[in-house]
Amino acid sequence: MQLQIVDNAASRKLFHKVPHLIYKGDKNWAPPLEGMIEDTFTPSKNPSFKNGEAIRWVLIGDRGELLGRIAAFINYDKANTFEQPTGSCGFFECVDEQQAANMLFDAAREWLKERGMEAMDGPVNFGENYVNWGLLVDGFMPQGFGMPYNPKYYQKLFETYGFQMYFKQFSYHLDTTLPELPERFWKVAEWVSKKPQFKFEHFSWDKAEKYIDDFVQVYDNAWRFHEHYKPLDKDDLRDFLKSAKPILEPEFIWFAYHEDEPIALFVMLPDLNQILIEMKGKLNFWGILKFLWLKKRKKMTRTRSLIIGIVPKYQRSGVDAAIFWHLRPVMYRKNWYKEMELSWAGDFNPKIVALYESVGGKHTKTHYTMRYLFDRSKPFQRAPIINAEKVSDKK
């Protein structure tokens, strides 16, 4: 077996070919757009390169067959917020052979180690965590856009190498066609939404920069207390809005205000995977026409929440319920959307888990973010739970 660095058009083509071999015949897998993957590894299009670097490999067998791929990357702003400087690996795909997986993991580990890293997280994204983050371990069904899908045997490949579960990510599904959701929740939501000191409004393109500023203010105030907090880069948001514009529904992005100060946000997108699954990862001229045709025919019937954030001072105020109160008539009006995926509820954040359960969400999928310590003698510690003293153990 031989590792080849991805550094030209031919090797990039091999990198994108690997998953099509791994998932051949798997109807649950939606091929990601190759252009979106390439943007991740293009310094001019990924703000993570401002203070970071990345590399990719493909693994080729003795007979010239493709066996796997992996990427390694470091965001130095984040890496040094951990006890051990921590880099990452991602975009991992591999045949069911531990030796092949080990070669890929070894390549990523050695590259990170040479750059001063002492641990490796994976499989994760070189960028924000709302896409391409985590290893699917339960709920092998079609995933919401940006939520990773992988064969069941990947967990064995990671754990046999020595990765351990750093935290869990839960996804909840909500059937939006049900006539009534938990009544107590909606009563609280209506009561809060009508308080004069609170205001709720959805995103609009003509005020995009204002909402970017509001998003950053909420995000920074909501996550500043977290042990590994890193301020949000506005360029990340601008890139997200630009890339998501073809599918973004302004009424799926909500902000809450107290006395005109932004205090909460909620972002949801139509599930692009329902279209990508028919496009084979390509977006050429005919692919664009097919995309527009499928969108017009309302092929996307699911949505996926990307993030909900509330400034700590208001986390018990009921503004989260009030946001859903304002979202509910939107979902009734756009009734071709039948299902909502409330995703990325980290087990370290029990408040979000409780919110998704209180609105009627059913736990359907679990992803793991894994960590590998280079010094195998060091004790492994899981991600700290927020407000741990108030949380019972969640299995």
Coordinates of C-alpha atoms in Angstrom, one line a residue:
M1 CA 0.0 0.0 0.0
Q2 CA 1.1 3.5 -0.8
L3 CA 0.0 7.0 0.4
Q4 CA -0.2 9.7 -2.1
I5 CA -0.5 13.4 -1.2
V6 CA -3.4 15.2 -2.9
D7 CA -1.7 18.1 -4.6
N8 CA -2.9 18.2 -8.2
A9 CA -5.9 17.6 -10.4
A10 CA -5.3 13.9 -10.8
S11 CA -5.0 13.2 -7.1
R12 CA -8.0 15.4 -6.3
K13 CA -10.0 13.3 -8.7
L14 CA -8.9 10.2 -6.8
F15 CA -9.8 11.8 -3.5
H16 CA -13.4 12.4 -4.7
K17 CA -13.6 8.9 -6.2
V18 CA -12.9 7.1 -3.0
P19 CA -16.4 7.6 -1.3
H20 CA -18.2 6.5 -4.4
L21 CA -16.4 3.1 -4.1
I22 CA -17.1 2.8 -0.4
Y23 CA -20.8 3.6 -0.6
K24 CA -21.6 1.9 -3.9
G25 CA -25.2 0.6 -3.6
D26 CA -25.9 2.4 -0.3
K27 CA -29.1 4.3 -0.8
N28 CA -28.7 6.2 2.5
W29 CA -25.6 8.1 1.3
A30 CA -25.9 11.5 -0.3
P31 CA -22.8 12.4 -2.3
P32 CA -21.5 15.8 -1.2
L33 CA -20.8 18.3 -3.8
E34 CA -17.2 18.1 -4.8
G35 CA -16.9 21.8 -5.2
M36 CA -17.9 22.3 -1.5
I37 CA -15.3 19.8 -0.4
E38 CA -12.7 21.6 -2.6
D39 CA -13.7 25.0 -1.0
T40 CA -12.7 23.5 2.4
F41 CA -9.2 23.0 1.1
T42 CA -8.8 26.3 -0.7
P43 CA -7.2 29.0 1.4
S44 CA -9.0 31.8 -0.4
K45 CA -12.4 30.2 0.4
N46 CA -11.9 28.8 3.9
P47 CA -11.2 31.3 6.7
S48 CA -9.7 28.5 8.8
F49 CA -6.5 29.0 6.7
K50 CA -6.0 32.5 8.2
N51 CA -4.2 30.7 11.1
G52 CA -4.2 27.1 10.0
E53 CA -3.0 24.5 7.5
A54 CA -4.2 21.3 6.0
I55 CA -3.1 18.3 3.9
R56 CA -4.8 15.3 2.2
W57 CA -3.8 11.8 1.2
V58 CA -5.3 8.9 -0.8
L59 CA -4.3 5.3 -0.1
I60 CA -3.6 3.1 -3.1
G61 CA -3.3 -0.7 -2.9
D62 CA -0.6 -2.9 -4.4
R63 CA -2.7 -3.5 -7.5
G64 CA -3.5 0.2 -8.0
E65 CA -6.9 0.0 -6.4
L66 CA -8.2 2.9 -4.2
L67 CA -8.4 1.9 -0.5
G68 CA -9.1 5.1 1.3
R69 CA -8.5 8.8 2.0
I70 CA -7.9 11.2 4.9
A71 CA -7.2 14.8 5.6
A72 CA -5.3 16.3 8.5
F73 CA -5.6 20.0 9.5
I74 CA -4.8 22.4 12.3
N75 CA -6.7 25.5 13.3
Y76 CA -4.0 27.1 15.6
D77 CA -6.6 29.4 17.2
K78 CA -8.5 26.3 18.5
A79 CA -5.6 23.8 18.9
N80 CA -4.0 25.5 21.8
T81 CA -7.2 25.9 23.9
F82 CA -6.9 22.3 25.0
E83 CA -4.7 20.8 27.7
Q84 CA -2.9 19.0 24.9
P85 CA -2.5 21.0 21.6
T86 CA -5.0 19.2 19.4
G87 CA -5.2 18.9 15.7
S88 CA -7.7 17.1 13.6
C89 CA -8.4 14.5 10.9
G90 CA -11.4 14.3 8.7
F91 CA -12.9 13.4 5.3
F92 CA -11.9 9.8 6.3
E93 CA -13.1 7.0 4.0
C94 CA -11.7 3.5 4.0
V95 CA -12.3 -0.1 3.1
D96 CA -12.9 -2.5 6.0
E97 CA -9.2 -3.2 6.6
Q98 CA -7.5 -2.2 9.8
Q99 CA -4.1 -2.0 8.2
A100 CA -5.3 0.4 5.6
A101 CA -7.0 2.6 8.3
N102 CA -3.9 2.5 10.4
M103 CA -1.8 3.8 7.5
L104 CA -4.2 6.7 7.0
F105 CA -4.4 7.5 10.8
D106 CA -0.6 7.2 11.1
A107 CA -0.1 9.7 8.3
A108 CA -2.4 12.3 9.9
R109 CA -0.8 11.7 13.3
E110 CA 2.8 12.2 12.2
W111 CA 1.9 15.3 10.2
L112 CA 0.2 16.8 13.2
K113 CA 3.0 15.7 15.6
E114 CA 5.6 17.4 13.4
R115 CA 3.6 20.6 14.0
G116 CA 3.6 20.4 17.7
M117 CA 0.2 18.7 18.2
E118 CA -0.2 16.2 21.0
A119 CA -3.7 14.9 20.2
M120 CA -6.0 14.4 17.2
D121 CA -9.8 14.7 17.0
G122 CA -11.8 13.0 14.3
P123 CA -13.6 12.7 12.1
V124 CA -14.2 16.4 12.0
N125 CA -14.3 19.4 9.7
F126 CA -11.6 22.0 8.9
G127 CA -14.0 24.8 9.8
E128 CA -17.1 25.2 11.9
N129 CA -18.7 22.2 13.4
Y130 CA -22.2 22.4 11.8
V131 CA -21.0 20.3 8.8
N132 CA -18.8 17.2 8.4
W133 CA -18.4 16.6 12.2
G134 CA -18.6 13.3 13.9
L135 CA -18.7 9.5 13.4
L136 CA -22.2 8.0 13.0
V137 CA -22.6 5.2 15.5
D138 CA -26.4 4.9 15.7
G139 CA -29.2 5.7 13.3
F140 CA -27.9 4.4 10.0
M141 CA -30.5 6.2 7.9
P142 CA -30.4 9.2 5.5
Q143 CA -28.7 12.0 7.2
G144 CA -29.6 15.7 7.3
F145 CA -27.4 18.0 5.2
G146 CA -23.9 18.3 6.7
M147 CA -24.4 15.5 9.2
P148 CA -21.9 12.7 8.4
Y149 CA -22.9 9.3 7.2
N150 CA -20.5 6.3 7.3
P151 CA -20.4 2.5 7.3
K152 CA -20.9 0.8 10.7
Y153 CA -17.4 -0.7 10.6
Y154 CA -15.8 2.8 10.9
Q155 CA -16.3 2.8 14.6
K156 CA -14.3 -0.4 14.9
L157 CA -11.5 1.1 12.7
F158 CA -11.3 4.2 14.9
E159 CA -11.5 2.4 18.3
T160 CA -9.0 -0.3 17.3
Y161 CA -6.5 2.3 16.4
G162 CA -6.9 3.9 19.8
F163 CA -9.4 6.7 19.4
Q164 CA -11.8 7.2 22.3
M165 CA -15.2 8.9 22.4
Y166 CA -14.6 12.6 23.4
F167 CA -18.3 13.6 23.3
K168 CA -21.6 12.4 21.8
Q169 CA -23.8 14.4 19.4
F170 CA -27.5 13.6 19.4
S171 CA -30.0 14.3 16.6
Y172 CA -33.7 14.5 17.2
H173 CA -36.5 14.2 14.7
L174 CA -39.8 16.1 14.8
D175 CA -42.8 15.2 12.7
T176 CA -44.2 18.7 11.7
T177 CA -47.4 17.2 10.3
L178 CA -48.7 16.3 13.8
P179 CA -51.7 18.5 14.7
E180 CA -50.5 19.2 18.3
L181 CA -47.1 19.2 20.0
P182 CA -46.6 19.3 23.8
E183 CA -49.3 21.8 25.0
R184 CA -47.4 23.0 28.0
F185 CA -44.4 24.0 25.8
W186 CA -46.6 26.0 23.5
K187 CA -48.4 27.8 26.3
V188 CA -45.1 29.0 27.7
A189 CA -44.0 29.9 24.2
E190 CA -47.0 32.1 23.5
W191 CA -46.8 33.8 26.9
V192 CA -43.1 34.8 26.3
S193 CA -43.6 35.8 22.7
K194 CA -46.2 38.4 23.7
K195 CA -44.1 40.1 26.4
P196 CA -43.4 43.6 25.2
Q197 CA -39.7 43.6 26.2
F198 CA -39.0 40.8 23.8
K199 CA -39.0 41.0 20.0
F200 CA -38.6 38.2 17.4
E201 CA -37.7 38.6 13.8
H202 CA -36.4 36.4 11.0
F203 CA -33.4 36.9 8.7
S204 CA -33.8 39.0 5.5
W205 CA -31.2 39.5 2.8
D206 CA -31.6 43.3 2.7
K207 CA -30.3 43.5 6.3
A208 CA -27.8 40.6 6.1
E209 CA -24.9 42.6 7.6
K210 CA -27.0 43.6 10.6
Y211 CA -28.0 40.0 11.2
I212 CA -24.4 38.9 10.9
D213 CA -23.5 41.3 13.6
D214 CA -26.4 40.1 15.8
F215 CA -25.3 36.5 15.2
V216 CA -21.8 37.2 16.3
Q217 CA -23.0 39.1 19.4
V218 CA -25.3 36.2 20.5
Y219 CA -22.7 33.5 19.7
D220 CA -19.9 35.2 21.5
N221 CA -22.0 35.9 24.6
A222 CA -23.6 32.5 24.6
W223 CA -20.4 30.5 24.2
R224 CA -17.8 32.7 25.9
F225 CA -18.0 30.7 29.1
H226 CA -17.1 27.5 27.3
E227 CA -13.6 26.1 28.1
H228 CA -12.6 26.0 24.4
Y229 CA -14.4 29.1 23.2
K230 CA -13.0 30.9 20.1
P231 CA -14.6 34.1 18.8
L232 CA -16.6 33.6 15.7
D233 CA -15.1 35.0 12.4
K234 CA -17.7 37.1 10.5
D235 CA -16.1 35.8 7.2
D236 CA -17.3 32.3 8.2
L237 CA -20.8 33.6 8.4
R238 CA -20.6 35.5 5.1
D239 CA -19.2 32.3 3.4
F240 CA -22.0 30.2 4.9
L241 CA -24.7 32.7 3.7
K242 CA -23.2 32.8 0.2
S243 CA -22.9 29.0 -0.1
A244 CA -26.4 28.4 1.4
K245 CA -28.2 31.1 -0.6
P246 CA -29.7 28.8 -3.2
I247 CA -31.6 26.8 -0.5
L248 CA -31.8 29.2 2.4
E249 CA -35.3 30.1 3.6
P250 CA -35.1 33.5 5.5
E251 CA -38.0 32.5 7.7
F252 CA -36.0 29.5 9.0
I253 CA -33.5 31.8 10.7
W254 CA -34.7 33.6 13.8
F255 CA -33.4 36.1 16.3
A256 CA -34.7 37.1 19.7
Y257 CA -34.1 40.5 21.2
H258 CA -34.6 42.0 24.7
E259 CA -34.9 45.8 24.6
D260 CA -33.4 45.6 21.1
E261 CA -30.3 43.7 22.3
P262 CA -29.8 40.3 20.5
I263 CA -30.1 37.5 23.0
A264 CA -30.9 34.3 21.0
L265 CA -30.6 32.8 17.5
F266 CA -31.9 29.8 15.7
V267 CA -30.7 28.6 12.2
M268 CA -32.4 25.9 10.1
L269 CA -32.0 24.8 6.5
P270 CA -33.9 22.7 4.1
D271 CA -32.3 19.3 3.8
L272 CA -30.2 19.6 0.6
N273 CA -29.2 16.0 0.9
Q274 CA -32.6 15.0 -0.6
I275 CA -31.4 16.7 -3.8
L276 CA -27.7 15.8 -3.6
I277 CA -28.5 12.1 -3.4
E278 CA -29.6 12.4 -7.1
M279 CA -26.7 14.5 -8.3
K280 CA -23.7 12.2 -7.8
G281 CA -21.6 15.0 -6.3
K282 CA -21.5 17.1 -9.5
L283 CA -22.8 20.6 -10.2
N284 CA -22.1 21.2 -13.8
F285 CA -24.6 22.9 -16.2
W286 CA -27.0 20.0 -16.3
G287 CA -26.6 19.5 -12.6
I288 CA -27.6 23.1 -12.0
L289 CA -30.7 22.6 -14.1
K290 CA -31.6 19.4 -12.3
F291 CA -31.1 21.1 -8.9
L292 CA -33.4 24.0 -9.9
W293 CA -36.0 21.5 -11.2
L294 CA -35.9 19.3 -8.1
K295 CA -36.1 22.4 -5.8
K296 CA -39.1 23.7 -7.7
R297 CA -40.8 20.3 -7.4
K298 CA -40.3 20.7 -3.6
K299 CA -38.1 17.6 -3.4
M300 CA -36.7 18.9 0.0
T301 CA -39.3 17.8 2.5
R302 CA -37.0 17.8 5.6
T303 CA -35.2 20.5 7.4
R304 CA -32.2 20.5 9.6
S305 CA -31.4 22.8 12.5
L306 CA -27.8 23.9 12.5
I307 CA -27.5 25.9 15.7
I308 CA -29.5 27.4 18.6
G309 CA -27.8 29.8 20.9
I310 CA -29.1 31.8 23.9
V311 CA -27.2 34.3 26.0
P312 CA -26.9 32.7 29.5
K313 CA -28.8 35.4 31.3
Y314 CA -31.9 34.5 29.2
Q315 CA -31.6 30.7 29.1
R316 CA -34.4 30.3 31.6
S317 CA -36.6 33.0 30.1
G318 CA -38.5 30.9 27.6
V319 CA -37.1 32.7 24.5
D320 CA -36.2 29.3 23.0
A321 CA -39.8 28.2 23.2
A322 CA -40.9 31.6 21.8
I323 CA -38.7 31.1 18.8
F324 CA -40.4 27.8 18.0
W325 CA -43.7 29.6 18.5
H326 CA -42.8 32.0 15.7
L327 CA -41.4 29.2 13.6
R328 CA -44.6 27.0 13.9
P329 CA -46.9 29.0 11.5
V330 CA -44.0 29.1 9.0
M331 CA -43.9 25.3 9.0
Y332 CA -47.7 25.1 8.6
R333 CA -47.6 27.5 5.7
K334 CA -44.7 25.7 4.0
N335 CA -46.4 22.4 4.6
W336 CA -44.3 20.5 2.1
Y337 CA -41.7 20.3 4.8
K338 CA -42.9 17.2 6.8
E339 CA -40.0 16.6 9.2
M340 CA -37.5 18.7 11.2
E341 CA -34.1 17.3 12.3
L342 CA -32.9 19.0 15.5
S343 CA -29.3 18.1 15.2
W344 CA -25.9 18.5 16.9
A345 CA -27.1 18.4 20.6
G346 CA -23.8 17.7 22.3
D347 CA -24.1 15.5 25.4
F348 CA -21.9 18.2 27.1
N349 CA -24.8 20.7 26.7
P350 CA -27.8 19.2 28.5
K351 CA -29.8 22.4 28.1
I352 CA -30.0 21.9 24.4
V353 CA -30.8 18.2 24.8
A354 CA -33.7 19.1 27.2
L355 CA -35.0 21.7 24.7
Y356 CA -35.1 19.3 21.8
E357 CA -36.9 16.8 24.0
S358 CA -39.3 19.3 25.3
V359 CA -40.5 20.4 21.9
G360 CA -41.3 16.7 21.1
G361 CA -38.2 15.6 19.3
K362 CA -37.4 11.9 19.2
H363 CA -33.8 10.8 19.5
T364 CA -32.9 9.0 16.3
K365 CA -29.2 9.4 15.6
T366 CA -25.9 9.5 17.5
H367 CA -22.5 10.7 16.3
Y368 CA -19.2 10.5 18.2
T369 CA -16.4 13.1 18.1
M370 CA -13.3 10.9 18.8
R371 CA -10.0 11.9 20.3
Y372 CA -6.6 10.1 20.1
L373 CA -3.8 11.1 22.5
F374 CA -0.3 10.8 21.0
D375 CA 1.2 10.0 24.5
R376 CA -0.6 6.7 25.2
S377 CA 0.4 6.9 28.9
K378 CA -1.7 10.0 29.5
P379 CA -5.1 9.6 31.1
F380 CA -8.0 10.3 28.7
Q381 CA -10.6 12.8 29.8
R382 CA -14.0 13.4 28.1
A383 CA -15.3 16.8 27.1
P384 CA -16.4 18.6 30.3
I385 CA -20.2 18.9 30.7
I386 CA -21.6 22.4 31.0
N387 CA -23.2 22.9 34.4
A388 CA -22.2 19.4 35.3
E389 CA -23.5 19.7 38.9
K390 CA -27.1 19.9 37.6
V391 CA -26.9 17.1 35.1
S392 CA -27.5 13.4 35.6
D393 CA -25.5 10.9 33.4
K394 CA -27.1 10.6 29.9
K395 CA -26.5 7.3 28.2

